[in-house]
PDB file of C-alpha atoms and ligand atoms in Angstrom:
ATOM      1  CA  MET F   1       3.989  -3.571  -4.294  1.00 92.00           C
ATOM      2  CA  ASP F   2       7.642  -3.594  -3.784  1.00 96.00           C
ATOM      3  CA  MET F   3       8.591   0.265  -3.251  1.00 98.00           C
ATOM      4  CA  MET F   4      12.238  -0.708  -3.055  1.00 97.00           C
ATOM      5  CA  THR F   5      12.979  -2.448  -6.202  1.00 97.00           C
ATOM      6  CA  MET F   6       9.976  -0.482  -8.472  1.00 97.00           C
ATOM      7  CA  ASN F   7      11.320   1.819 -11.300  1.00 98.00           C
ATOM      8  CA  LEU F   8       9.740   4.896 -11.713  1.00 98.00           C
ATOM      9  CA  THR F   9       8.108   3.612 -15.118  1.00 98.00           C
ATOM     10  CA  ASP F  10       5.838   1.705 -12.561  1.00 97.00           C
ATOM     11  CA  PHE F  11       5.633   4.520  -9.825  1.00 98.00           C
ATOM     12  CA  LYS F  12       3.845   6.618 -11.978  1.00 97.00           C
ATOM     13  CA  LYS F  13       1.598   4.266 -13.226  1.00 97.00           C
ATOM     14  CA  ILE F  14      -0.052   3.000  -9.315  1.00 96.00           C
ATOM     15  CA  GLN F  15       0.351   7.026  -8.711  1.00 95.00           C
ATOM     16  CA  GLY F  16      -3.828   7.812  -8.352  1.00 91.00           C
ATOM     17  CA  LYS F  17      -5.095   3.847  -8.700  1.00 96.00           C
ATOM     18  CA  ILE F  18      -3.127   3.127  -5.227  1.00 98.00           C
ATOM     19  CA  ASN F  19      -3.557   5.428  -2.456  1.00 97.00           C
ATOM     20  CA  THR F  20      -2.414   3.564   0.626  1.00 98.00           C
ATOM     21  CA  VAL F  21       0.791   2.828   1.815  1.00 98.00           C
ATOM     22  CA  LEU F  22       2.157   0.363   4.399  1.00 98.00           C
ATOM     23  CA  VAL F  23       5.382   2.060   6.118  1.00 98.00           C
ATOM     24  CA  PRO F  24       7.146  -0.372   8.447  1.00 98.00           C
ATOM     25  CA  ILE F  25       8.188   0.940  11.544  1.00 98.00           C
ATOM     26  CA  GLY F  26      11.261  -0.885  13.306  1.00 98.00           C
ATOM     27  CA  MET F  27      14.403  -0.239  16.151  1.00 98.00           C
ATOM     28  CA  ILE F  28      17.577  -1.900  16.801  1.00 98.00           C
ATOM     29  CA  GLU F  29      18.002  -2.718  20.362  1.00 98.00           C
ATOM     30  CA  ALA F  30      18.547  -4.925  22.779  1.00 98.00           C
ATOM     31  CA  HIS F  31      16.268  -8.072  23.165  1.00 98.00           C
ATOM     32  CA  GLY F  32      17.027 -10.345  26.035  1.00 97.00           C
ATOM     33  CA  PRO F  33      20.364 -12.182  25.643  1.00 98.00           C
ATOM     34  CA  HIS F  34      18.256 -14.260  23.320  1.00 98.00           C
ATOM     35  CA  CYS F  35      16.501 -12.959  20.125  1.00 98.00           C
ATOM     36  CA  ALA F  36      17.603 -11.040  17.480  1.00 98.00           C
ATOM     37  CA  LEU F  37      19.031  -7.489  18.116  1.00 98.00           C
ATOM     38  CA  GLY F  38      16.633  -6.399  15.092  1.00 98.00           C
ATOM     39  CA  THR F  39      13.248  -8.210  16.236  1.00 98.00           C
ATOM     40  CA  ASP F  40      10.969  -4.839  15.958  1.00 98.00           C
ATOM     41  CA  VAL F  41      12.277  -4.898  12.210  1.00 98.00           C
ATOM     42  CA  LEU F  42      12.323  -8.659  11.349  1.00 98.00           C
ATOM     43  CA  ILE F  43       8.451  -9.227  12.520  1.00 98.00           C
ATOM     44  CA  PRO F  44       6.556  -5.800  10.360  1.00 98.00           C
ATOM     45  CA  ARG F  45       8.511  -7.487   7.401  1.00 97.00           C
ATOM     46  CA  GLU F  46       6.915 -11.220   7.752  1.00 97.00           C
ATOM     47  CA  PHE F  47       4.090  -9.385   8.235  1.00 97.00           C
ATOM     48  CA  VAL F  48       3.984  -7.240   5.310  1.00 96.00           C
ATOM     49  CA  ARG F  49       5.089 -10.354   3.511  1.00 96.00           C
ATOM     50  CA  ARG F  50       1.991 -12.449   4.213  1.00 97.00           C
ATOM     51  CA  LEU F  51      -0.577  -9.074   4.047  1.00 97.00           C
ATOM     52  CA  GLU F  52       1.317  -8.344   0.238  1.00 95.00           C
ATOM     53  CA  GLU F  53      -0.837 -12.104  -0.682  1.00 93.00           C
ATOM     54  CA  SER F  54      -4.009 -10.889   0.159  1.00 95.00           C
ATOM     55  CA  ILE F  55      -3.598  -7.309   0.109  1.00 97.00           C
ATOM     56  CA  GLY F  56      -0.419  -6.633  -2.184  1.00 95.00           C
ATOM     57  CA  ASP F  57      -2.880  -4.782  -5.405  1.00 96.00           C
ATOM     58  CA  LYS F  58      -3.982  -2.366  -3.260  1.00 97.00           C
ATOM     59  CA  VAL F  59      -1.059  -1.053  -1.121  1.00 98.00           C
ATOM     60  CA  LEU F  60       2.632  -0.050  -1.743  1.00 98.00           C
ATOM     61  CA  MET F  61       5.179  -1.478   1.099  1.00 98.00           C
ATOM     62  CA  ALA F  62       7.232   1.012   1.635  1.00 98.00           C
ATOM     63  CA  PRO F  63      10.659   0.280   2.887  1.00 98.00           C
ATOM     64  CA  GLU F  64      10.767   0.228   6.517  1.00 98.00           C
ATOM     65  CA  VAL F  65      11.854   3.445   9.298  1.00 98.00           C
ATOM     66  CA  THR F  66      14.582   0.843  10.831  1.00 98.00           C
ATOM     67  CA  TYR F  67      16.037   2.787  14.037  1.00 98.00           C
ATOM     68  CA  GLY F  68      12.777   4.025  16.328  1.00 98.00           C
ATOM     69  CA  HIS F  69      13.295   5.783  19.934  1.00 98.00           C
ATOM     70  CA  SER F  70      14.110   3.696  23.293  1.00 96.00           C
ATOM     71  CA  TRP F  71      14.091   5.206  26.039  1.00 94.00           C
ATOM     72  CA  GLY F  72      13.742   2.361  28.374  1.00 93.00           C
ATOM     73  CA  LEU F  73      15.828  -0.171  26.382  1.00 95.00           C
ATOM     74  CA  ALA F  74      18.162   2.786  25.558  1.00 95.00           C
ATOM     75  CA  PRO F  75      20.853   2.137  28.345  1.00 94.00           C
ATOM     76  CA  PHE F  76      21.256  -2.140  27.229  1.00 96.00           C
ATOM     77  CA  ALA F  77      24.318  -2.561  24.523  1.00 97.00           C
ATOM     78  CA  GLY F  78      22.659  -3.110  21.117  1.00 97.00           C
ATOM     79  CA  THR F  79      20.476  -0.518  21.662  1.00 98.00           C
ATOM     80  CA  ILE F  80      20.525   2.467  19.198  1.00 98.00           C
ATOM     81  CA  ASP F  81      18.155   5.097  20.698  1.00 98.00           C
ATOM     82  CA  ILE F  82      16.521   8.224  18.400  1.00 98.00           C
ATOM     83  CA  SER F  83      15.567  11.227  20.286  1.00 98.00           C
ATOM     84  CA  SER F  84      11.159  11.499  20.369  1.00 98.00           C
ATOM     85  CA  GLU F  85      12.030  14.546  18.804  1.00 98.00           C
ATOM     86  CA  ALA F  86      14.177  14.173  16.176  1.00 98.00           C
ATOM     87  CA  PHE F  87      12.081  10.208  14.929  1.00 98.00           C
ATOM     88  CA  SER F  88       8.653  11.754  15.396  1.00 98.00           C
ATOM     89  CA  ALA F  89      10.282  14.644  12.782  1.00 98.00           C
ATOM     90  CA  TYR F  90      11.537  11.782  10.884  1.00 98.00           C
ATOM     91  CA  VAL F  91       8.316   9.643  10.250  1.00 98.00           C
ATOM     92  CA  TYR F  92       6.718  12.883   9.939  1.00 98.00           C
ATOM     93  CA  ASP F  93       8.865  14.300   6.807  1.00 98.00           C
ATOM     94  CA  ILE F  94       8.695  10.562   5.378  1.00 98.00           C
ATOM     95  CA  CYS F  95       4.700  10.303   5.227  1.00 98.00           C
ATOM     96  CA  LYS F  96       4.218  13.896   4.134  1.00 98.00           C
ATOM     97  CA  GLY F  97       6.177  12.905   1.155  1.00 98.00           C
ATOM     98  CA  PHE F  98       4.155   9.943   0.662  1.00 98.00           C
ATOM     99  CA  TYR F  99       1.154  12.362   1.197  1.00 98.00           C
ATOM    100  CA  HIS F 100       2.231  14.414  -1.646  1.00 97.00           C
ATOM    101  CA  ASN F 101       2.949  11.339  -4.005  1.00 98.00           C
ATOM    102  CA  GLY F 102      -0.803  11.241  -4.010  1.00 97.00           C
ATOM    103  CA  PHE F 103      -1.119   8.625  -0.728  1.00 98.00           C
ATOM    104  CA  GLU F 104      -3.654   9.679   1.419  1.00 97.00           C
ATOM    105  CA  TYR F 105      -4.554   6.219   3.811  1.00 98.00           C
ATOM    106  CA  ILE F 106      -0.895   5.810   5.449  1.00 98.00           C
ATOM    107  CA  ILE F 107      -0.727   2.308   7.321  1.00 98.00           C
ATOM    108  CA  LEU F 108       2.594   2.788  10.150  1.00 98.00           C
ATOM    109  CA  PHE F 109       2.935  -0.874  10.892  1.00 98.00           C
ATOM    110  CA  ASN F 110       4.835  -0.442  14.058  1.00 98.00           C
ATOM    111  CA  GLY F 111       7.122  -3.476  15.682  1.00 98.00           C
ATOM    112  CA  HIS F 112       8.497  -0.959  18.816  1.00 98.00           C
ATOM    113  CA  GLY F 113       6.350  -0.609  21.495  1.00 96.00           C
ATOM    114  CA  GLY F 114       8.980   2.745  22.683  1.00 97.00           C
ATOM    115  CA  ASN F 115       7.909   4.543  19.032  1.00 98.00           C
ATOM    116  CA  ASN F 116       4.578   4.885  20.391  1.00 97.00           C
ATOM    117  CA  SER F 117       3.848   8.196  21.688  1.00 97.00           C
ATOM    118  CA  SER F 118       5.987   9.920  18.642  1.00 98.00           C
ATOM    119  CA  LEU F 119       3.699   8.023  16.438  1.00 98.00           C
ATOM    120  CA  ASP F 120       1.104   9.352  17.972  1.00 98.00           C
ATOM    121  CA  ILE F 121       2.323  12.874  17.754  1.00 97.00           C
ATOM    122  CA  VAL F 122       2.915  12.034  14.086  1.00 98.00           C
ATOM    123  CA  THR F 123      -0.469  11.068  13.216  1.00 98.00           C
ATOM    124  CA  GLU F 124      -2.326  14.151  15.273  1.00 98.00           C
ATOM    125  CA  LYS F 125      -0.500  16.446  12.558  1.00 98.00           C
ATOM    126  CA  LEU F 126      -1.054  13.966   9.801  1.00 98.00           C
ATOM    127  CA  ALA F 127      -4.329  13.956  10.225  1.00 98.00           C
ATOM    128  CA  ASP F 128      -4.721  17.873  10.434  1.00 98.00           C
ATOM    129  CA  MET F 129      -3.290  17.754   7.360  1.00 96.00           C
ATOM    130  CA  GLY F 130      -5.253  15.515   5.405  1.00 97.00           C
ATOM    131  CA  VAL F 131      -3.992  12.194   5.820  1.00 98.00           C
ATOM    132  CA  LYS F 132      -5.849   9.349   6.836  1.00 98.00           C
ATOM    133  CA  SER F 133      -3.901   7.057   9.274  1.00 98.00           C
ATOM    134  CA  LEU F 134      -3.837   3.762  11.021  1.00 98.00           C
ATOM    135  CA  THR F 135      -1.444   3.064  13.425  1.00 98.00           C
ATOM    136  CA  VAL F 136      -1.087  -0.828  13.900  1.00 98.00           C
ATOM    137  CA  ASN F 137       0.516  -1.371  16.960  1.00 98.00           C
ATOM    138  CA  TRP F 138       0.518  -5.326  17.013  1.00 98.00           C
ATOM    139  CA  PHE F 139       1.670  -6.707  20.083  1.00 97.00           C
ATOM    140  CA  ILE F 140      -0.842  -3.767  22.545  1.00 97.00           C
ATOM    141  CA  ASP F 141      -3.918  -3.805  19.811  1.00 97.00           C
ATOM    142  CA  TYR F 142      -4.302  -7.698  19.675  1.00 98.00           C
ATOM    143  CA  ARG F 143      -3.183  -8.781  23.298  1.00 97.00           C
ATOM    144  CA  GLU F 144      -5.778 -10.248  24.592  1.00 97.00           C
ATOM    145  CA  ASP F 145      -6.146 -12.481  21.321  1.00 97.00           C
ATOM    146  CA  ILE F 146      -2.175 -12.975  21.691  1.00 98.00           C
ATOM    147  CA  LYS F 147      -2.711 -14.347  24.770  1.00 98.00           C
ATOM    148  CA  ARG F 148      -4.262 -17.403  24.193  1.00 98.00           C
ATOM    149  CA  ILE F 149      -1.628 -18.306  21.910  1.00 98.00           C
ATOM    150  CA  ALA F 150       1.309 -17.064  23.706  1.00 98.00           C
ATOM    151  CA  PRO F 151      -0.151 -16.752  27.742  1.00 98.00           C
ATOM    152  CA  ASP F 152       2.904 -14.464  28.842  1.00 97.00           C
ATOM    153  CA  PRO F 153       3.991 -12.347  26.170  1.00 97.00           C
ATOM    154  CA  GLY F 154       6.278  -9.123  26.967  1.00 96.00           C
ATOM    155  CA  HIS F 155       9.323  -7.228  25.150  1.00 97.00           C
ATOM    156  CA  ALA F 156      11.314 -10.655  24.101  1.00 98.00           C
ATOM    157  CA  GLY F 157       8.305 -12.353  25.387  1.00 98.00           C
ATOM    158  CA  GLU F 158       6.840 -15.490  24.618  1.00 98.00           C
ATOM    159  CA  ASP F 159       5.331 -13.747  21.799  1.00 98.00           C
ATOM    160  CA  GLU F 160       7.801 -11.469  20.302  1.00 98.00           C
ATOM    161  CA  THR F 161      10.099 -15.493  20.074  1.00 98.00           C
ATOM    162  CA  SER F 162       7.952 -17.243  19.059  1.00 98.00           C
ATOM    163  CA  LEU F 163       7.511 -14.837  15.954  1.00 98.00           C
ATOM    164  CA  VAL F 164      11.315 -14.259  15.284  1.00 98.00           C
ATOM    165  CA  LEU F 165      11.168 -18.459  15.512  1.00 98.00           C
ATOM    166  CA  ALA F 166       8.929 -18.481  12.771  1.00 98.00           C
ATOM    167  CA  ILE F 167      11.041 -16.469  10.465  1.00 98.00           C
ATOM    168  CA  ASN F 168      14.166 -17.911  11.483  1.00 98.00           C
ATOM    169  CA  GLU F 169      15.209 -20.461  14.056  1.00 98.00           C
ATOM    170  CA  ASN F 170      18.785 -19.164  14.070  1.00 98.00           C
ATOM    171  CA  TYR F 171      17.312 -15.628  14.830  1.00 98.00           C
ATOM    172  CA  ALA F 172      16.580 -16.716  18.276  1.00 98.00           C
ATOM    173  CA  TYR F 173      16.969 -19.103  21.346  1.00 98.00           C
ATOM    174  CA  THR F 174      14.966 -20.193  24.117  1.00 98.00           C
ATOM    175  CA  LYS F 175      17.079 -22.732  26.287  1.00 97.00           C
ATOM    176  CA  GLY F 176      18.146 -21.533  29.691  1.00 97.00           C
ATOM    177  CA  VAL F 177      16.159 -18.232  28.745  1.00 97.00           C
ATOM    178  CA  GLY F 178      13.813 -18.325  31.513  1.00 96.00           C
ATOM    179  CA  SER F 179      10.877 -16.148  32.514  1.00 96.00           C
ATOM    180  CA  HIS F 180      11.156 -12.244  33.713  1.00 93.00           C
ATOM    181  CA  GLU F 181       8.464 -10.074  35.201  1.00 92.00           C
ATOM    182  CA  ILE F 182       8.596  -6.481  35.264  1.00 91.00           C
ATOM    183  CA  PRO F 183       8.520  -5.507  38.442  1.00 89.00           C
ATOM    184  CA  LEU F 184       8.137  -1.651  38.439  1.00 91.00           C
ATOM    185  CA  PRO F 185       4.663  -0.452  37.388  1.00 90.00           C
ATOM    186  CA  LYS F 186       5.958   1.301  34.249  1.00 86.00           C
ATOM    187  CA  ARG F 187       4.742   4.810  34.392  1.00 90.00           C
ATOM    188  CA  PHE F 188       7.501   5.660  37.217  1.00 92.00           C
ATOM    189  CA  ARG F 189      10.150   7.229  35.334  1.00 91.00           C
ATOM    190  CA  PHE F 190      13.827   7.615  37.117  1.00 93.00           C
ATOM    191  CA  LYS F 191      17.508   7.523  35.113  1.00 93.00           C
ATOM    192  CA  ASP F 192      18.472   4.232  33.663  1.00 91.00           C
ATOM    193  CA  GLY F 193      14.896   3.233  34.716  1.00 91.00           C
ATOM    194  CA  GLY F 194      14.912   0.770  31.613  1.00 91.00           C
ATOM    195  CA  LYS F 195      17.620  -1.148  33.848  1.00 92.00           C
ATOM    196  CA  ALA F 196      14.862  -2.093  36.747  1.00 92.00           C
ATOM    197  CA  LEU F 197      12.434  -2.472  34.386  1.00 92.00           C
ATOM    198  CA  TYR F 198      14.141  -4.607  32.111  1.00 93.00           C
ATOM    199  CA  PRO F 199      16.638  -6.883  34.367  1.00 91.00           C
ATOM    200  CA  GLU F 200      17.682  -9.055  31.850  1.00 93.00           C
ATOM    201  CA  GLY F 201      16.647  -7.099  28.909  1.00 95.00           C
ATOM    202  CA  PHE F 202      13.397  -8.287  28.681  1.00 96.00           C
ATOM    203  CA  SER F 203       9.981  -9.598  30.290  1.00 96.00           C
ATOM    204  CA  GLY F 204       7.306 -12.392  29.731  1.00 97.00           C
ATOM    205  CA  ASN F 205       8.138 -15.861  29.317  1.00 97.00           C
ATOM    206  CA  ALA F 206      10.698 -16.182  26.331  1.00 98.00           C
ATOM    207  CA  GLU F 207      11.920 -19.970  27.667  1.00 97.00           C
ATOM    208  CA  GLU F 208       8.091 -21.225  26.530  1.00 98.00           C
ATOM    209  CA  ALA F 209       8.275 -19.608  22.734  1.00 98.00           C
ATOM    210  CA  THR F 210       8.108 -22.010  19.905  1.00 98.00           C
ATOM    211  CA  TRP F 211       8.373 -21.161  15.695  1.00 98.00           C
ATOM    212  CA  GLU F 212       5.062 -22.952  16.206  1.00 98.00           C
ATOM    213  CA  LYS F 213       3.526 -20.797  18.428  1.00 98.00           C
ATOM    214  CA  GLY F 214       5.198 -17.992  15.847  1.00 98.00           C
ATOM    215  CA  GLU F 215       2.957 -19.803  12.730  1.00 98.00           C
ATOM    216  CA  GLN F 216      -0.284 -19.866  14.764  1.00 98.00           C
ATOM    217  CA  LEU F 217       0.283 -15.724  15.697  1.00 98.00           C
ATOM    218  CA  TYR F 218       0.881 -15.372  12.293  1.00 98.00           C
ATOM    219  CA  ASP F 219      -2.295 -16.836  11.206  1.00 98.00           C
ATOM    220  CA  LEU F 220      -4.333 -15.182  13.714  1.00 98.00           C
ATOM    221  CA  LEU F 221      -2.793 -11.368  13.530  1.00 98.00           C
ATOM    222  CA  VAL F 222      -2.649 -11.240   9.587  1.00 98.00           C
ATOM    223  CA  GLY F 223      -6.361 -11.926   9.855  1.00 98.00           C
ATOM    224  CA  LYS F 224      -7.206  -9.605  12.073  1.00 98.00           C
ATOM    225  CA  VAL F 225      -4.786  -6.765  10.588  1.00 98.00           C
ATOM    226  CA  LEU F 226      -6.570  -7.152   6.867  1.00 98.00           C
ATOM    227  CA  LYS F 227     -10.348  -7.022   9.141  1.00 98.00           C
ATOM    228  CA  ASP F 228      -9.083  -3.650  10.575  1.00 98.00           C
ATOM    229  CA  ILE F 229      -7.041  -2.304   7.131  1.00 98.00           C
ATOM    230  CA  GLU F 230     -10.711  -2.712   5.743  1.00 97.00           C
ATOM    231  CA  ARG F 231     -12.610  -0.429   8.213  1.00 97.00           C
ATOM    232  CA  PHE F 232      -9.769   1.657   7.808  1.00 97.00           C
ATOM    233  CA  TRP F 233     -10.281   2.036   3.866  1.00 97.00           C
ATOM    234  CA  SER F 234     -14.048   3.095   4.428  1.00 95.00           C
ATOM    235  CA  LEU F 235     -13.257   6.033   6.166  1.00 92.00           C
TER     236      LEU F 235
HETATM  237 ZN1  LIG H   1      10.561  -5.790  20.313  1.00 50.72          ZN
END
């Protein structure tokens, strides 16, 4: 069920019958020199497209939240950073709106690590209000599985770049990009620290990314996400 193209008559028909909404949460930010700035929106959108085939009749697929919070990549060109306070308040209000429209189960499909702590704040407040939520942080939740296909994942790393290539081979390139380690513990914080953590705006071995790995990752992860959603519905 695609909310973006649905009319009010059809929306009213599903209210009370469908109690789950999936809201993709993204970010527009630097993804190395090689990956689309909208990577964190494109990947959740692609997951929605693939999930729709299995659970499209049970879940309202909502339009995505395009901009998010990125302390780490804020100093880079191409990053449009929303403060964590504004972002949390905005996402909370969106979710509250869905709850008031009868959606008790809310899935936040998050494409961007910098959003995580804000989404924790949001979902705790929602839970206190009576909402059941599942936040899918695909790059964290299934990291060990991901490494079996893309051994050197990261921000615009082998996994993300592969997933973008599988959407469209023109949205990323790999030749000459290389590999970058994060040189400091991420828990160190200092002004413009992201530039020290991500000297080239990415981490992991992007050079090894391929669209075939991207396809394998989608196949694997869609199955994992579906299992998590089934468990979520047993709450
Ligand atoms: Zn990303």
